Structures are given as C-alpha cells and as structure tokens.
CSV table of C-alpha atoms in Angstrom, one decimal:
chain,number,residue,atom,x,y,z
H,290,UNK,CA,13.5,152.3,-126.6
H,291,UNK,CA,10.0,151.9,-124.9
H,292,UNK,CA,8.8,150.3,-128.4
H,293,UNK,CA,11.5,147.8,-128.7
H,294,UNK,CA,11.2,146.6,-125.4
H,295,UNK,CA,7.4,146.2,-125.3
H,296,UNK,CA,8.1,144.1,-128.9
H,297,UNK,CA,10.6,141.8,-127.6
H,298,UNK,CA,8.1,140.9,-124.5
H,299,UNK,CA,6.4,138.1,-125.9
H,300,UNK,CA,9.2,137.2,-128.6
H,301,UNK,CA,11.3,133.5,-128.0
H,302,UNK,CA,14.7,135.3,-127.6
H,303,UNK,CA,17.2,132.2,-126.8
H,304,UNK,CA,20.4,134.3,-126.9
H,305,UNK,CA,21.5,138.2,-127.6
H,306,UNK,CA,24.9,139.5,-129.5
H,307,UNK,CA,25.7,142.8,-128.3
H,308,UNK,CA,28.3,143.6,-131.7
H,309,UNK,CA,29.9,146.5,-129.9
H,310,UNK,CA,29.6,149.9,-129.6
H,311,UNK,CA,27.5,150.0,-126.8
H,312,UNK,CA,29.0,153.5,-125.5
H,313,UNK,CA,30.1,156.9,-126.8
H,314,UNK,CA,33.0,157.3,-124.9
H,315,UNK,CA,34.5,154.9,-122.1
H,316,UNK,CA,33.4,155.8,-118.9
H,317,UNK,CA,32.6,154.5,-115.7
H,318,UNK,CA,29.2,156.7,-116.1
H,319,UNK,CA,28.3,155.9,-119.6
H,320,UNK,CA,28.8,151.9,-118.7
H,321,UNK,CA,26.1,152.2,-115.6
H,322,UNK,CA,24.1,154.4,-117.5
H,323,UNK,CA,23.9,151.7,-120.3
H,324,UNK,CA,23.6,149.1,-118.0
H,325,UNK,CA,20.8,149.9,-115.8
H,326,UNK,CA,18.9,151.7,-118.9
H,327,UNK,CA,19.3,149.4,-121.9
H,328,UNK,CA,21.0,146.1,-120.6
H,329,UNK,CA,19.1,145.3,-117.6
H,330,UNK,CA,15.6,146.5,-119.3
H,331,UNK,CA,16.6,144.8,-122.0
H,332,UNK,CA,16.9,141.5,-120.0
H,333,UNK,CA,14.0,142.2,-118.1
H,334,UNK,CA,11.7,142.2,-121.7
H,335,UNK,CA,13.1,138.9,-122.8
H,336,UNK,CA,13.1,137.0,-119.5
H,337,UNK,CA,17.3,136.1,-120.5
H,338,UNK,CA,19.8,136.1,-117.9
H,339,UNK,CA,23.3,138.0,-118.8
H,340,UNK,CA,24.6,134.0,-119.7
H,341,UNK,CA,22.6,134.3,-122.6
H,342,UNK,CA,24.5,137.3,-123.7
H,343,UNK,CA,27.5,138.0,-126.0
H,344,UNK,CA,29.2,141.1,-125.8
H,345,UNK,CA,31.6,142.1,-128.2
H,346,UNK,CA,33.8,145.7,-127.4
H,347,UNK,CA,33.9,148.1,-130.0
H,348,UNK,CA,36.2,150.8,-130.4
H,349,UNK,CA,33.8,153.5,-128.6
H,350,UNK,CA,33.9,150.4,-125.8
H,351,UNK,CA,37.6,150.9,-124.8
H,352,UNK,CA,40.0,153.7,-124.3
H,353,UNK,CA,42.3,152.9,-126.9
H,354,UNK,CA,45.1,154.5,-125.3
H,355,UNK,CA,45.1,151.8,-122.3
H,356,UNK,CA,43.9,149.1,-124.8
H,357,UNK,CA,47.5,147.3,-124.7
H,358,UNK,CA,48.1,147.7,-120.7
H,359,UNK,CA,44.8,145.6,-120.6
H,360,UNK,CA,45.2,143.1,-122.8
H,361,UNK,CA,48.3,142.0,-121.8
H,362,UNK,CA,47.3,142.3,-118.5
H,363,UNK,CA,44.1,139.9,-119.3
H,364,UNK,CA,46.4,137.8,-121.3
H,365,UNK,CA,49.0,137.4,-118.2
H,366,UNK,CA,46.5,136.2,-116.2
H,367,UNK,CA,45.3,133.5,-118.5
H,368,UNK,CA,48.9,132.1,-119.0
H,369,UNK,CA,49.5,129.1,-117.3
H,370,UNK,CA,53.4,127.9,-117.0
C-alpha cells in the first residue's frame, strides 16, 4: 500500500474510479476500516477531494439480502409526483 501511495504523490490524478469491490463483507467496521486506511490515504497522496471520486458498489459492497429494501427505498425518495 505504502508503495502505491508514495507513486501516486507526484502523479496528475484529475479523477479516481473506485469499480467496486472495495470490502470483503459489508460492515460497518470493514467500511471505516477502508475508509480511514485506503480512501482517505489515498486522497491524501493525490491531493483529490472525494468530488473527484467515483464509486461503484460491487457485490462484496452490499448485503445482498437487504439490496431490494434499499433500492427501493433510494428510489422512493428520488420520485417526485
């Protein structure tokens, strides 16, 4: 991890696609684990601010069994009459 970051330091990053799979299992825990070691180190190297991030979920992302409670939940808010 320590190599990649040092190599990104004096790299032009404009924007970063995170493609998913960012966690082994979804948990609070893991998400602030990966946050405050990868994401925010990550940031850090390249001098980007989390605007000039894309974050995809993959399947390890989400607990698949509340995956439909939260989509329609994030689509119902979203839906305008």
């Amino acid at each position: 991890k320590e190599k990649v970051l040092n190599q990104l330091k004096n790299k032009d990053i404009d924007f970063i696609v995170f493609s998913g799979d960012l966690l082994q299992k979804p948990s609070e825990e893991e998400f602030r684990k990966v946050t405050d070691e990868f994401i925010v180190p990550l940031l850090s190297a390249t001098k980007l601010q989390i605007d000039n991030c894309l974050f995809t979920i993959g399947n390890h992302d989400v607990n698949l069994n509340k995956r439909d409670e939260v989509v329609f939940d994030g689509l119902r808010t979203h839906i305008v009459d």
